[in-house]
Every structure is written in structure tokens, then in C-alpha cells.
N, CA, C and O atoms as a Tinker XYZ file with bonds, in Angstrom:
   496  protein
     1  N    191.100000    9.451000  -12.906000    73     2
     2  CA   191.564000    9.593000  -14.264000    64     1     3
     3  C    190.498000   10.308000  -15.099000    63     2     4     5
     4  O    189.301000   10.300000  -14.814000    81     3
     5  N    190.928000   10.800000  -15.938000    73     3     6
     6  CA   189.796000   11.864000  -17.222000    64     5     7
     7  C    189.143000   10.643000  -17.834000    63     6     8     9
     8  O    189.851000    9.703000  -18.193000    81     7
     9  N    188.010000   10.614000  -17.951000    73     7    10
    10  CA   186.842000   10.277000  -18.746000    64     9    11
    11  C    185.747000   11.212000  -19.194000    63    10    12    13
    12  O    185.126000   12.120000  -18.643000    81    11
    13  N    185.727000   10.440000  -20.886000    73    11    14
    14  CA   184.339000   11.277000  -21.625000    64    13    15
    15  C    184.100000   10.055000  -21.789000    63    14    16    17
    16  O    184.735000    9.021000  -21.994000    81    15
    17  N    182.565000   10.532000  -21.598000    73    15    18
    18  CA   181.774000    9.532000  -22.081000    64    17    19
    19  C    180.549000   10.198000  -22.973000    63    18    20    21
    20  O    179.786000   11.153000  -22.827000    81    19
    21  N    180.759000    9.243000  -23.912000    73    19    22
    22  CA   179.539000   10.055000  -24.814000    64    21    23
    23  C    178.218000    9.281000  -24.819000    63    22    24    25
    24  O    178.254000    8.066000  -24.629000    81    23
    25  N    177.000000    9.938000  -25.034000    73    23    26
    26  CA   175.608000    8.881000  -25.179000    64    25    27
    27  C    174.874000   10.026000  -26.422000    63    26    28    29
    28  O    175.390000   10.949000  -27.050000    81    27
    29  N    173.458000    9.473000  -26.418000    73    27    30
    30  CA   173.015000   10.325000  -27.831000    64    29    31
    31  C    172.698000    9.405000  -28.735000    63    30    32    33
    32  O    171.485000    9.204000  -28.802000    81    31
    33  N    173.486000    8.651000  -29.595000    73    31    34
    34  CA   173.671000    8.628000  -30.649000    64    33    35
    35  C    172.070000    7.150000  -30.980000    63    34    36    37
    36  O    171.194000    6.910000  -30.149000    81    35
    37  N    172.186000    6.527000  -32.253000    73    35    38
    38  CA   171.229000    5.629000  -32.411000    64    37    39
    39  C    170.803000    5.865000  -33.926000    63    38    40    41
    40  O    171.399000    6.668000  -34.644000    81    39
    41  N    169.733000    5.108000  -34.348000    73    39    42
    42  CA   169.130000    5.019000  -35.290000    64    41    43
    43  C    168.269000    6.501000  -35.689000    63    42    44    45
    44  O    167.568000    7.000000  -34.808000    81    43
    45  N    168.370000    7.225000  -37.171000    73    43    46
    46  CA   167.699000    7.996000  -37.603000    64    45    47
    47  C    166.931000    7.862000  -38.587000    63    46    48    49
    48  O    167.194000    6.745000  -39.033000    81    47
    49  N    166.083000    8.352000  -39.242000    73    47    50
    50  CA   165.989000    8.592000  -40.998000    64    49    51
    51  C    166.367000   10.089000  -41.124000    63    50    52    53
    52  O    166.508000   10.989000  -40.297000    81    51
    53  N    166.470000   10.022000  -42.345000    73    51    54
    54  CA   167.444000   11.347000  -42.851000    64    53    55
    55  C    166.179000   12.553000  -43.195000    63    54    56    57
    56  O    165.008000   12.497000  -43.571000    81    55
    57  N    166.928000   13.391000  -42.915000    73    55    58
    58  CA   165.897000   15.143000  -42.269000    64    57    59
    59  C    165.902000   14.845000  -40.415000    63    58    60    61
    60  O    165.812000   15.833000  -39.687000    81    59
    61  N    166.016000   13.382000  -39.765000    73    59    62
    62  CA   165.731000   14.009000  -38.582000    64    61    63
    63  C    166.925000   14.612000  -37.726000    63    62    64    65
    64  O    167.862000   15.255000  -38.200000    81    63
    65  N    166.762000   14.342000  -36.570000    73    63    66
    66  CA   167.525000   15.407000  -35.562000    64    65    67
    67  C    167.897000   14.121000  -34.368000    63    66    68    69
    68  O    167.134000   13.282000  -33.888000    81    67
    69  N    169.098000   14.307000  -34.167000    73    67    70
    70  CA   169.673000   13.525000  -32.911000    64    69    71
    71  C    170.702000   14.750000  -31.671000    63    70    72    73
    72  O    171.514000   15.624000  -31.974000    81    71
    73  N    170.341000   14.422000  -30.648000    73    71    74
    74  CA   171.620000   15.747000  -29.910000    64    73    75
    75  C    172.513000   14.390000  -28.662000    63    74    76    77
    76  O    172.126000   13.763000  -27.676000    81    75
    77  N    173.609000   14.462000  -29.313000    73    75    78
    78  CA   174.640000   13.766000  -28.134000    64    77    79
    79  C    174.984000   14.623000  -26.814000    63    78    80    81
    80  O    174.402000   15.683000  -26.585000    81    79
    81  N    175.710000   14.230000  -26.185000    73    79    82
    82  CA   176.184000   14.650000  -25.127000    64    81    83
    83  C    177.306000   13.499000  -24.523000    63    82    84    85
    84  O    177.328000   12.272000  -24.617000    81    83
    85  N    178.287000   14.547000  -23.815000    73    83    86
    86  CA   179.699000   14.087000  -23.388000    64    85    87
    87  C    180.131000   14.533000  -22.234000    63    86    88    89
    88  O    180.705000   15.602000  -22.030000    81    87
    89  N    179.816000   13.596000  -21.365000    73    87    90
    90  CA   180.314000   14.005000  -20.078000    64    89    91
    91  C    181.211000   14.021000  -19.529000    63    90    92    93
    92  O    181.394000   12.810000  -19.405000    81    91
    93  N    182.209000   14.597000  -18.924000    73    91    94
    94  CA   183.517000   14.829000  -18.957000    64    93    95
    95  C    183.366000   14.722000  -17.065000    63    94    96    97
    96  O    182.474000   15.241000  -16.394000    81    95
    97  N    184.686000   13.784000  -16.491000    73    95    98
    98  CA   184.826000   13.818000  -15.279000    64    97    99
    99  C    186.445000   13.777000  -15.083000    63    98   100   101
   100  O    186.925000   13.709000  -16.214000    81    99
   101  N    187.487000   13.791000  -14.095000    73    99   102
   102  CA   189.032000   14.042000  -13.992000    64   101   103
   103  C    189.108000   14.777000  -14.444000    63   102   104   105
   104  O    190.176000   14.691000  -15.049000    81   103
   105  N    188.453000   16.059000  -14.748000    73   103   106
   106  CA   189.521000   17.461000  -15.114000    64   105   107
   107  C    188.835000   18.508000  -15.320000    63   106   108   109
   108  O    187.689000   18.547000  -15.767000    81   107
   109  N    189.578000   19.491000  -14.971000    73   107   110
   110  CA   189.136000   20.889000  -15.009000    64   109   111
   111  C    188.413000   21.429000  -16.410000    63   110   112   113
   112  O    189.098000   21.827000  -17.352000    81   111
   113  N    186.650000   21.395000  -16.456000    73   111   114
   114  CA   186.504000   21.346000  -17.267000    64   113   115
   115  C    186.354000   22.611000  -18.185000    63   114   116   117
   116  O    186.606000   22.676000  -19.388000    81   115
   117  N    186.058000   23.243000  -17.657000    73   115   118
   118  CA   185.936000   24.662000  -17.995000    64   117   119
   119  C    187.590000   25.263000  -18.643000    63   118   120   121
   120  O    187.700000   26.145000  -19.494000    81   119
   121  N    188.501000   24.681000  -18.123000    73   119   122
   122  CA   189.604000   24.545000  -18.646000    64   121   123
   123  C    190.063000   24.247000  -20.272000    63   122   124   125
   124  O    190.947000   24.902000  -20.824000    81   123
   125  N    189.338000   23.190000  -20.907000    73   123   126
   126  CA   189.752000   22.563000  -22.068000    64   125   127
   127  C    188.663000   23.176000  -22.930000    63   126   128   129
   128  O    187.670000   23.769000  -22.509000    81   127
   129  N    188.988000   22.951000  -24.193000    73   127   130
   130  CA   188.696000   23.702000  -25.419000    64   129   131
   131  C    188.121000   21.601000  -25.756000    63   130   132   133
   132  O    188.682000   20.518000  -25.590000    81   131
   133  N    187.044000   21.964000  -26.164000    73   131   134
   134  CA   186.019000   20.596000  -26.047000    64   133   135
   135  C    185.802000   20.270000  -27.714000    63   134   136   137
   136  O    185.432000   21.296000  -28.285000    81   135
   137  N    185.921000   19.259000  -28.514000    73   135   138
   138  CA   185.456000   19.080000  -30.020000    64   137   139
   139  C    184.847000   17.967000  -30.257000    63   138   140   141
   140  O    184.912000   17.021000  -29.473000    81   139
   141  N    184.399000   17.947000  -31.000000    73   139   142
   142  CA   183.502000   16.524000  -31.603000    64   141   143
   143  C    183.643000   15.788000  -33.064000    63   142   144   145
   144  O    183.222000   16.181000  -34.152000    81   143
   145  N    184.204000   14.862000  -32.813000    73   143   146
   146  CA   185.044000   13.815000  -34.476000    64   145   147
   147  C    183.916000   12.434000  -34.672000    63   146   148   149
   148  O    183.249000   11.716000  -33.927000    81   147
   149  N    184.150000   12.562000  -36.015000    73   147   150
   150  CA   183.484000   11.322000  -36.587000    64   149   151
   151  C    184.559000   10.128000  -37.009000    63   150   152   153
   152  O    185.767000   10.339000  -37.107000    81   151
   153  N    184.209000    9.411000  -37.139000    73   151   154
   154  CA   184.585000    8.325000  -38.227000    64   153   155
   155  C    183.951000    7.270000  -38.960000    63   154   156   157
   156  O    183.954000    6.215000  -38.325000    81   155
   157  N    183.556000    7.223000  -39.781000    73   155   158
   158  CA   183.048000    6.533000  -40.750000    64   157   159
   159  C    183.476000    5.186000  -41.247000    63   158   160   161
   160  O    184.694000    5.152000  -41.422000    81   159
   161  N    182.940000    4.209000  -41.493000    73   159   162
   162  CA   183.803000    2.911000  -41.857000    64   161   163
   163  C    184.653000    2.697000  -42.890000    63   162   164   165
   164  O    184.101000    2.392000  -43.947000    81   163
   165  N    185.574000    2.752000  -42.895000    73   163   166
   166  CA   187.181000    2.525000  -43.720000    64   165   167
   167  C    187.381000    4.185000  -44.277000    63   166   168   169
   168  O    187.953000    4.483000  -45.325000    81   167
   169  N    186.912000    4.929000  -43.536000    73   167   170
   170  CA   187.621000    6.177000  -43.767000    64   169   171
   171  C    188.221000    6.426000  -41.736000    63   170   172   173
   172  O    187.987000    5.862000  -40.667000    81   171
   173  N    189.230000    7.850000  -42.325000    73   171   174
   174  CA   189.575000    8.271000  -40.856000    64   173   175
   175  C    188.871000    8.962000  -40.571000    63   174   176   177
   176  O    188.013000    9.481000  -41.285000    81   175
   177  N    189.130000    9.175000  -39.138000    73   175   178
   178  CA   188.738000   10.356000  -37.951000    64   177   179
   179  C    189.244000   11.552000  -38.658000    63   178   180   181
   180  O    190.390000   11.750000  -39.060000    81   179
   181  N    187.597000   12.766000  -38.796000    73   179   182
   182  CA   187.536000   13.714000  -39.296000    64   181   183
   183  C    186.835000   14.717000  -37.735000    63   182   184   185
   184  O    186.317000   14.412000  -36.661000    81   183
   185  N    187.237000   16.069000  -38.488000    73   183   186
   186  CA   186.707000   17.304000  -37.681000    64   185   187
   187  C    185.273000   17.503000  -37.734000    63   186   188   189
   188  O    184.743000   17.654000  -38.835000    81   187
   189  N    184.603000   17.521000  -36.696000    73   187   190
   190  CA   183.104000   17.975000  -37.107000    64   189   191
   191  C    182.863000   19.409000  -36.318000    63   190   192   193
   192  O    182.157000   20.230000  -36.905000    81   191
   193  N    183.452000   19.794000  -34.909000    73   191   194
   194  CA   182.932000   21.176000  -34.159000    64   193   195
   195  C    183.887000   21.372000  -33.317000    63   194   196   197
   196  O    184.216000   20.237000  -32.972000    81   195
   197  N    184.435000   22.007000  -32.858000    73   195   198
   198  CA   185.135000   22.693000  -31.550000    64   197   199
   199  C    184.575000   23.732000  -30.832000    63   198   200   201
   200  O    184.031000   24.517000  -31.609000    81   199
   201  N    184.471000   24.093000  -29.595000    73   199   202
   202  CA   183.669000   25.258000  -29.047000    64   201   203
   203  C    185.035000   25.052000  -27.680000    63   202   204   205
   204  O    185.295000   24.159000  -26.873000    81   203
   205  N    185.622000   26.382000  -28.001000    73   203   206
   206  CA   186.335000   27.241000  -26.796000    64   205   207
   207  C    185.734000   26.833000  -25.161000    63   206   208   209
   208  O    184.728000   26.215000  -24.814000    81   207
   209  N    186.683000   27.388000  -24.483000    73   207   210
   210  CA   186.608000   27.079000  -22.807000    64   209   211
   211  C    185.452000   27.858000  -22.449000    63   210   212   213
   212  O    184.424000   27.199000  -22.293000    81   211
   213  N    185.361000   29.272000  -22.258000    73   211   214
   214  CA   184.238000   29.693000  -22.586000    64   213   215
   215  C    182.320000   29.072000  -23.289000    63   214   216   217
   216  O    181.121000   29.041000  -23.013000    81   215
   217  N    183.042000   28.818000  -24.003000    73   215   218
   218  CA   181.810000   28.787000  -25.218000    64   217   219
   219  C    181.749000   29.999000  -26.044000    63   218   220   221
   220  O    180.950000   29.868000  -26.971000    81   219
   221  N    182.199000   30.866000  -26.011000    73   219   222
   222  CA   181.869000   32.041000  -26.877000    64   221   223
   223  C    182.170000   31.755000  -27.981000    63   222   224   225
   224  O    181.455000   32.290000  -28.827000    81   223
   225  N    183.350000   30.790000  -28.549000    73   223   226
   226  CA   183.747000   31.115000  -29.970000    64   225   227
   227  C    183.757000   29.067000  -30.388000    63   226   228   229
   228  O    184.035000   28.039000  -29.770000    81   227
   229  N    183.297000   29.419000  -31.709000    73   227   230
   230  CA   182.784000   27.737000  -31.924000    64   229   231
   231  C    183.507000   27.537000  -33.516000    63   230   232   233
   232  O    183.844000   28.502000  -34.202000    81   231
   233  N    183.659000   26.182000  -33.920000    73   231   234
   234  CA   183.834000   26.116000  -35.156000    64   233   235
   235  C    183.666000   24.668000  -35.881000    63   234   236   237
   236  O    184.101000   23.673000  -35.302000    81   235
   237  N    183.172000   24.579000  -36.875000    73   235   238
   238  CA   182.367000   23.823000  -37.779000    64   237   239
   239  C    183.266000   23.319000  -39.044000    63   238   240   241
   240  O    183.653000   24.147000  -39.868000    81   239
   241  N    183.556000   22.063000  -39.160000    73   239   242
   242  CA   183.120000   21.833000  -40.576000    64   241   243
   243  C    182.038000   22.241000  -41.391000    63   242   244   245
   244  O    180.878000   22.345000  -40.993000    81   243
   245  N    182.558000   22.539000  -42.885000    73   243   246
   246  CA   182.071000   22.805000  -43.379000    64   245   247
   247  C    180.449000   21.553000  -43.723000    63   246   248   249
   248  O    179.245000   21.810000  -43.714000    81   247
   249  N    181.056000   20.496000  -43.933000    73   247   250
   250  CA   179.944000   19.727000  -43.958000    64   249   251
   251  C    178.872000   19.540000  -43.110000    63   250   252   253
   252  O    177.798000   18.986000  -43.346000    81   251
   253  N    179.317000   20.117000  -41.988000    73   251   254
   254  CA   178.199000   20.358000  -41.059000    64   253   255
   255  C    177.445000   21.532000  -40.726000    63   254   256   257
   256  O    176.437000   21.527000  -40.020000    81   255
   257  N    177.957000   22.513000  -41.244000    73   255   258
   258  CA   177.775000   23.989000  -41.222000    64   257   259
   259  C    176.431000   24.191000  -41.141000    63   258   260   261
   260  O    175.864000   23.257000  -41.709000    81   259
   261  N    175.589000   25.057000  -40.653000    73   259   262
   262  CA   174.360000   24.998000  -40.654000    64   261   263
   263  C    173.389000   24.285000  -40.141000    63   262   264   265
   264  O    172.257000   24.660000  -39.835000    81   263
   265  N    174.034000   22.863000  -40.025000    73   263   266
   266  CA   172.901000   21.962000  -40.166000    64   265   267
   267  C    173.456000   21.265000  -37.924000    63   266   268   269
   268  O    172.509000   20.789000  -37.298000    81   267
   269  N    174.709000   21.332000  -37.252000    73   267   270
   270  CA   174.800000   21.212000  -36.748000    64   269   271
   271  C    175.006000   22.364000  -35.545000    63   270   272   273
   272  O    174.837000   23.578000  -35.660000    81   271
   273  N    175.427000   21.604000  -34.340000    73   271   274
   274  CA   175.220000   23.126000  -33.061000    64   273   275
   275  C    175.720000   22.508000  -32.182000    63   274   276   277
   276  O    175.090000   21.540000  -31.756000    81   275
   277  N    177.563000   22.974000  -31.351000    73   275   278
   278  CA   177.964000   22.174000  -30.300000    64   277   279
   279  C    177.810000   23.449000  -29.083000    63   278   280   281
   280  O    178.230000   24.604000  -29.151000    81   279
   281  N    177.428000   23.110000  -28.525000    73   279   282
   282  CA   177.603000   24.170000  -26.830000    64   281   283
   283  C    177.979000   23.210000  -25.688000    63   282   284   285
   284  O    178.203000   22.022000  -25.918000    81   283
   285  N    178.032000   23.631000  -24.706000    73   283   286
   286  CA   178.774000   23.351000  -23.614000    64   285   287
   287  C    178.255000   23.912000  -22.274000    63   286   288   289
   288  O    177.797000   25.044000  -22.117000    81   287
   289  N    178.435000   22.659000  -21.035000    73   287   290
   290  CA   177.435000   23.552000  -19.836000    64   289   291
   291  C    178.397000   23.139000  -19.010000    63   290   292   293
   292  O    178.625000   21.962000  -18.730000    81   291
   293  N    179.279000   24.591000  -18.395000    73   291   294
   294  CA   181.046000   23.994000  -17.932000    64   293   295
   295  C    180.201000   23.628000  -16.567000    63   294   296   297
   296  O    181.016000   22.902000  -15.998000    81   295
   297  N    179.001000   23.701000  -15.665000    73   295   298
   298  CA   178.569000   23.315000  -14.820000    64   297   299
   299  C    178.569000   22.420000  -14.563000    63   298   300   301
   300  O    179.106000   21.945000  -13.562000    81   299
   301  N    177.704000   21.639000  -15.732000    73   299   302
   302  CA   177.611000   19.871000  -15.774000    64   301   303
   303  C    179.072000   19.435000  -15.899000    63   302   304   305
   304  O    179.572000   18.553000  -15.200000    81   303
   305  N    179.634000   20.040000  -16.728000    73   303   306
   306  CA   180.712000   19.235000  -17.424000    64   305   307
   307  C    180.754000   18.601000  -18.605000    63   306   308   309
   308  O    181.590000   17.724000  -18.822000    81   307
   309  N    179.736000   19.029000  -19.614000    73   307   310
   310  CA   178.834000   18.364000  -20.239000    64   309   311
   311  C    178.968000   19.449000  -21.890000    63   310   312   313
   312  O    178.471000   20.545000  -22.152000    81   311
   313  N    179.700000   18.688000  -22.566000    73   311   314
   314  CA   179.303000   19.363000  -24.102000    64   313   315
   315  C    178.209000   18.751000  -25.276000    63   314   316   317
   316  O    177.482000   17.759000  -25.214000    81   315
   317  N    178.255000   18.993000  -25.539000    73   315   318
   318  CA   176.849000   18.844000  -26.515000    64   317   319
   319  C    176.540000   18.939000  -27.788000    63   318   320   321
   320  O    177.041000   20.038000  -28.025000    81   319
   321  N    176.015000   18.539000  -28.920000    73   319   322
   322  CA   176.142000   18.281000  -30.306000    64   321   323
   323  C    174.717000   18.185000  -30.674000    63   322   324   325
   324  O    174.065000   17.189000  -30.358000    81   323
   325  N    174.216000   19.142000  -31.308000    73   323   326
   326  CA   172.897000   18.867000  -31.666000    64   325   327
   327  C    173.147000   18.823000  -33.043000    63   326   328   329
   328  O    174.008000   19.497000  -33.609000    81   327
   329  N    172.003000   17.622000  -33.849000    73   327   330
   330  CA   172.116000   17.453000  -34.952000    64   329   331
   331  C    170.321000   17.457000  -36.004000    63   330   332   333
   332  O    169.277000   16.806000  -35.977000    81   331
   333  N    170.772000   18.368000  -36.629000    73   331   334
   334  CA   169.604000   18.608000  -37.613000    64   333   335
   335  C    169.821000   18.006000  -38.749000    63   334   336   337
   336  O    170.920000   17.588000  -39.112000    81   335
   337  N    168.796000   17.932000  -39.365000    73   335   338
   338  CA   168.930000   17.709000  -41.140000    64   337   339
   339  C    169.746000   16.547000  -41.256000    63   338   340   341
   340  O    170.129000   16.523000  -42.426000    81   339
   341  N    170.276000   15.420000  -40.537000    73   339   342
   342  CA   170.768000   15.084000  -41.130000    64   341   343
   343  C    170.550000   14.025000  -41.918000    63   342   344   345
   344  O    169.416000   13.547000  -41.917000    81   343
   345  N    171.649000   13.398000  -42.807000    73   343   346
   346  CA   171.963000   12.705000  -43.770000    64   345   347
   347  C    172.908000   11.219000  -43.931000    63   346   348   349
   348  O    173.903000   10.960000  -43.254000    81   347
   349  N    172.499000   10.620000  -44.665000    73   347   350
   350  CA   173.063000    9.453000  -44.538000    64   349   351
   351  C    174.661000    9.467000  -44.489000    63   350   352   353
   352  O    175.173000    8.907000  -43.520000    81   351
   353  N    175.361000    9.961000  -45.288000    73   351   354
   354  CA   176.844000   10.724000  -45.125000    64   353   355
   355  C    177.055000   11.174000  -43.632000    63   354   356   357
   356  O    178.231000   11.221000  -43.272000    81   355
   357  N    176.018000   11.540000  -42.635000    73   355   358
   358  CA   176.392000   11.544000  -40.966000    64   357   359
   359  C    176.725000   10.493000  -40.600000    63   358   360   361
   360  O    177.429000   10.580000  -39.594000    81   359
   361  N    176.513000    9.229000  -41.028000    73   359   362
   362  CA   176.628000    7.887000  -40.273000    64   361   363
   363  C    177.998000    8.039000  -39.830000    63   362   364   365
   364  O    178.812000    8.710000  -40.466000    81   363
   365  N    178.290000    7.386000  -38.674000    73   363   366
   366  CA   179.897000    7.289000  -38.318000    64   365   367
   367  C    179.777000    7.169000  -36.620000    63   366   368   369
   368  O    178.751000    7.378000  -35.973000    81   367
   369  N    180.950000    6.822000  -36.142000    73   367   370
   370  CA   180.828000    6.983000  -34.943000    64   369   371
   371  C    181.111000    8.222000  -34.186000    63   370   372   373
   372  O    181.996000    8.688000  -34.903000    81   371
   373  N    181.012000    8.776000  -33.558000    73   371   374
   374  CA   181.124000   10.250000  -32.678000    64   373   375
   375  C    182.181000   10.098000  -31.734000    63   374   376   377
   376  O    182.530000    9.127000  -31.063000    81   375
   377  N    182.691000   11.464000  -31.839000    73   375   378
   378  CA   183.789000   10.830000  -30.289000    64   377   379
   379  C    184.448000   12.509000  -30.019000    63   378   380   381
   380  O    185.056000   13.265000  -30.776000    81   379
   381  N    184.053000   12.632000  -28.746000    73   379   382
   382  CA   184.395000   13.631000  -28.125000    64   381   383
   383  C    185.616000   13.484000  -27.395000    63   382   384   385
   384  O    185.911000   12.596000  -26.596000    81   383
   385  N    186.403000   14.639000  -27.838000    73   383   386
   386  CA   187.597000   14.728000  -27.036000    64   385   387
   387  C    187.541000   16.725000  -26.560000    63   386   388   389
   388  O    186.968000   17.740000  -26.956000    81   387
   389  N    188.640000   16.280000  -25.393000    73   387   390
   390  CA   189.251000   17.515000  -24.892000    64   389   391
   391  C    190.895000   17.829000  -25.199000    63   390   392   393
   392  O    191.933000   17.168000  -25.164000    81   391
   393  N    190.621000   18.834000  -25.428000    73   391   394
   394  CA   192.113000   19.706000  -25.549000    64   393   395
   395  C    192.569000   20.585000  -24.919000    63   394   396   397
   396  O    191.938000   21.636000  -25.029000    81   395
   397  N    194.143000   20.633000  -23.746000    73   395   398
   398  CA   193.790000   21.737000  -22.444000    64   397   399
   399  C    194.744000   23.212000  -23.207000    63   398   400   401
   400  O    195.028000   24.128000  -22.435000    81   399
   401  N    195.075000   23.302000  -24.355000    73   399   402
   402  CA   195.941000   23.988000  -24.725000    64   401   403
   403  C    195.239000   25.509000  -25.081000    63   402   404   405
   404  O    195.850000   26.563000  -25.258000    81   403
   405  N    193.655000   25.269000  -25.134000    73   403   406
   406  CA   193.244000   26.658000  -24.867000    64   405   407
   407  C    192.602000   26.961000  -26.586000    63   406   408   409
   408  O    191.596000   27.604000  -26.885000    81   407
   409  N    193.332000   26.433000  -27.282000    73   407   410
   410  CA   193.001000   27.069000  -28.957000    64   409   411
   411  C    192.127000   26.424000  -29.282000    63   410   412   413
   412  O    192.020000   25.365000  -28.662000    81   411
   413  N    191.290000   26.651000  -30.163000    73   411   414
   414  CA   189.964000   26.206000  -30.536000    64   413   415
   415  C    190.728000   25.574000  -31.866000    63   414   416   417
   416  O    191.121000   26.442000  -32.646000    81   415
   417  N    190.998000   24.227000  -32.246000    73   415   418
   418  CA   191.330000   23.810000  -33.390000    64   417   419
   419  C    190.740000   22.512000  -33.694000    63   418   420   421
   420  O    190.288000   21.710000  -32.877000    81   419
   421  N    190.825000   22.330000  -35.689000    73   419   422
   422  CA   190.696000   21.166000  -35.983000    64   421   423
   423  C    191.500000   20.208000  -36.228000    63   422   424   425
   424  O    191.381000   19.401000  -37.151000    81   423
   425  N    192.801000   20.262000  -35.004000    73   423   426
   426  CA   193.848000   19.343000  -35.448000    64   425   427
   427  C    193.527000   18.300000  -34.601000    63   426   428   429
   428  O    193.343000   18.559000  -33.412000    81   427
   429  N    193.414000   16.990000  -35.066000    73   427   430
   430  CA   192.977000   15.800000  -34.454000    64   429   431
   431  C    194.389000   15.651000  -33.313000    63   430   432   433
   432  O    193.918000   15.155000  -32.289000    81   431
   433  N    195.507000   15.830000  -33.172000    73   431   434
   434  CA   196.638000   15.272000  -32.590000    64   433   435
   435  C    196.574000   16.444000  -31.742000    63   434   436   437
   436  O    197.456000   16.461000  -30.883000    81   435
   437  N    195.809000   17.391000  -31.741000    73   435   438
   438  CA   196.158000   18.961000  -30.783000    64   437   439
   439  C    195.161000   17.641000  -29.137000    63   438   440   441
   440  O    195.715000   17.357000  -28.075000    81   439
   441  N    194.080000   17.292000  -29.457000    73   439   442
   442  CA   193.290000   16.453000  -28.438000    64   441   443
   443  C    194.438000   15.758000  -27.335000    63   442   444   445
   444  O    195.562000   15.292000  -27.515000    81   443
   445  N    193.753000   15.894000  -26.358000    73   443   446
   446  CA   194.854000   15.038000  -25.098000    64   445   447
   447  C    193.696000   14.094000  -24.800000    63   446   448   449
   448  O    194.293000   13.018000  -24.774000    81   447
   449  N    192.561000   13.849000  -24.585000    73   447   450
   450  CA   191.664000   12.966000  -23.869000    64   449   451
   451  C    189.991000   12.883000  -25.142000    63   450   452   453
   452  O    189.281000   13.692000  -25.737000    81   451
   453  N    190.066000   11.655000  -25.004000    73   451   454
   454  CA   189.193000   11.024000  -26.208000    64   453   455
   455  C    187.683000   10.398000  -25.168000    63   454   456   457
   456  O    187.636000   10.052000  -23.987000    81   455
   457  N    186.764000   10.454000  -26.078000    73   455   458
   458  CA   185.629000    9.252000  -25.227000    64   457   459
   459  C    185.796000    7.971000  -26.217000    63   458   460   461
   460  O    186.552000    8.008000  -27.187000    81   459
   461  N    184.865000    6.622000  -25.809000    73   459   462
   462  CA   185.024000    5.717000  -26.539000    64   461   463
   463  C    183.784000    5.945000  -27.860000    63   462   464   465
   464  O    183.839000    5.035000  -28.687000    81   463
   465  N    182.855000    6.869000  -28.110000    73   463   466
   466  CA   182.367000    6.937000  -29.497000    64   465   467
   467  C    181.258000    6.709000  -29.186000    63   466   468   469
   468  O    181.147000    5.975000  -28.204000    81   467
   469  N    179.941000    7.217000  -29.857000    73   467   470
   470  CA   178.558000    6.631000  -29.740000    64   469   471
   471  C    178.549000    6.690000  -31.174000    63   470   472   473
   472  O    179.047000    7.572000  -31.873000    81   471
   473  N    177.662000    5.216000  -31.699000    73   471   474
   474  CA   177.246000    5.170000  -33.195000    64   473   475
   475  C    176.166000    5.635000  -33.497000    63   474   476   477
   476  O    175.188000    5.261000  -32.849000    81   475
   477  N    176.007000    6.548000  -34.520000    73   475   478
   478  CA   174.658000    7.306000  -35.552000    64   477   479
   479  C    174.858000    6.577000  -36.304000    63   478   480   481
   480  O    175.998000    6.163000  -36.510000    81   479
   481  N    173.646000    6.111000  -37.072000    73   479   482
   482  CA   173.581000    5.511000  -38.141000    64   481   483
   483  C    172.238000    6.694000  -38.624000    63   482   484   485
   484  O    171.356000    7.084000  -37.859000    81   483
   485  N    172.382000    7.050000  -39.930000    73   483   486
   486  CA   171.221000    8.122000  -40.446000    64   485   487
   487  C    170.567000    7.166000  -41.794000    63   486   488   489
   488  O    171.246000    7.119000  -42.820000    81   487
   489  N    169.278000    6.442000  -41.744000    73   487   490
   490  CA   168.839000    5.750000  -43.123000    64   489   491
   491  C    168.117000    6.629000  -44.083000    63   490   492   493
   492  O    167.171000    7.396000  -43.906000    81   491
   493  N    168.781000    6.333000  -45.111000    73   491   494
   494  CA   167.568000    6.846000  -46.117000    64   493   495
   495  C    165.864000    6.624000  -46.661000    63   494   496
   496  O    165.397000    7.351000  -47.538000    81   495
């Protein structure tokens, strides 16, 4: 069966840098168009990055713009989230999913396969 599993995540103070990673096993990975969602406590699951089958073409929230970086190593199987600068507003849980439909999007319902989440917490 498809599993992500995500690790990474943990305790910060704000300006530093955390990089997750999501390992993906049951499926063709190089296949799926790979993204990375937050959720925050008593808000929903939001868009944070998508990066194409390839990797060539990537895309960002705006709130993360700049300050974040997802790539992908279709070898490992393995996508990736590096995080700079960040800020207490990062706190949330992380959760990588795959999508086999090919389009690089931020539609949460476009996802077919989810991981169970690693928690960031960023202190001030």
C-alpha cells in the first residue's frame, strides 16, 4: 500500500531553519506531482508548495515565498521542504501528500495519498 511518511519537523526559535522530508513507498514515484500542507490549530489544511514529477516547475504560497524551498530526489523517493526564516505563524503540523494526475496544483482534494504530519512548533 502507498505510504508517506514525513520526519523533520520539532522545536525552533524564529529566524531559524528546519528541512523535512517525506518518504514515499507503494508507488511510482517519479510519477506524482508531490506538495506540502500545513495545519494549524482550529484553522484548516492550507497550501504551502507543490513541485511537478520532474521537479522542474514548483509552486509556493505566497506566505512562504522566499523564505521556503521544496525539491524532490525521484531516486530516494523522497521530497523535501526546507525551511528558512521562519516564524511563529509556521507552527502547524506538515503533511505531505501525492497527486498522480500530473498538474502541479494547490487544490487540497486534487491529493490521492496523504502522510500522517510532523509537528513544527516555531517560538518567539
Amino acid at each position: 500500500q502507498v505510504q508517506l511518511v514525513e520526519s523533520g519537523g520539532g522545536l525552533v526559535q524564529a529566524g531559524g531553519s528546519l528541512r523535512l522530508s517525506c518518504a514515499a513507498s507503494g508507488l511510482t514515484f517519479s510519477s506524482y506531482v508531490m506538495g506540502w500542507f500545513r495545519q494549524a490549530p482550529g484553522k484548516e489544511r492550507e497550501f504551502v508548495a507543490a513541485i511537478s514529477r520532474s521537479g522542474g516547475s514548483t509552486s509556493y504560497a505566497d506566505s512562504v515565498k522566499g523564505r521556503f524551498t521544496i525539491s524532490r530526489d525521484n531516486a530516494k523517493n523522497t521530497v523535501y521542504l526546507q525551511m528558512n526564516s521562519l516564524k511563529p505563524e509556521d507552527t502547524a503540523v506538515y503533511y505531505c501528500a501525492a497527486d498522480r494526475s500530473g498538474v502541479v496544483t494547490t487544490l487540497i482534494g486534487r491529493y490521492d495519498y496523504w502522510g500522517q504530519g510532523t509537528q513544527v512548533t516555531v517560538s518567539s
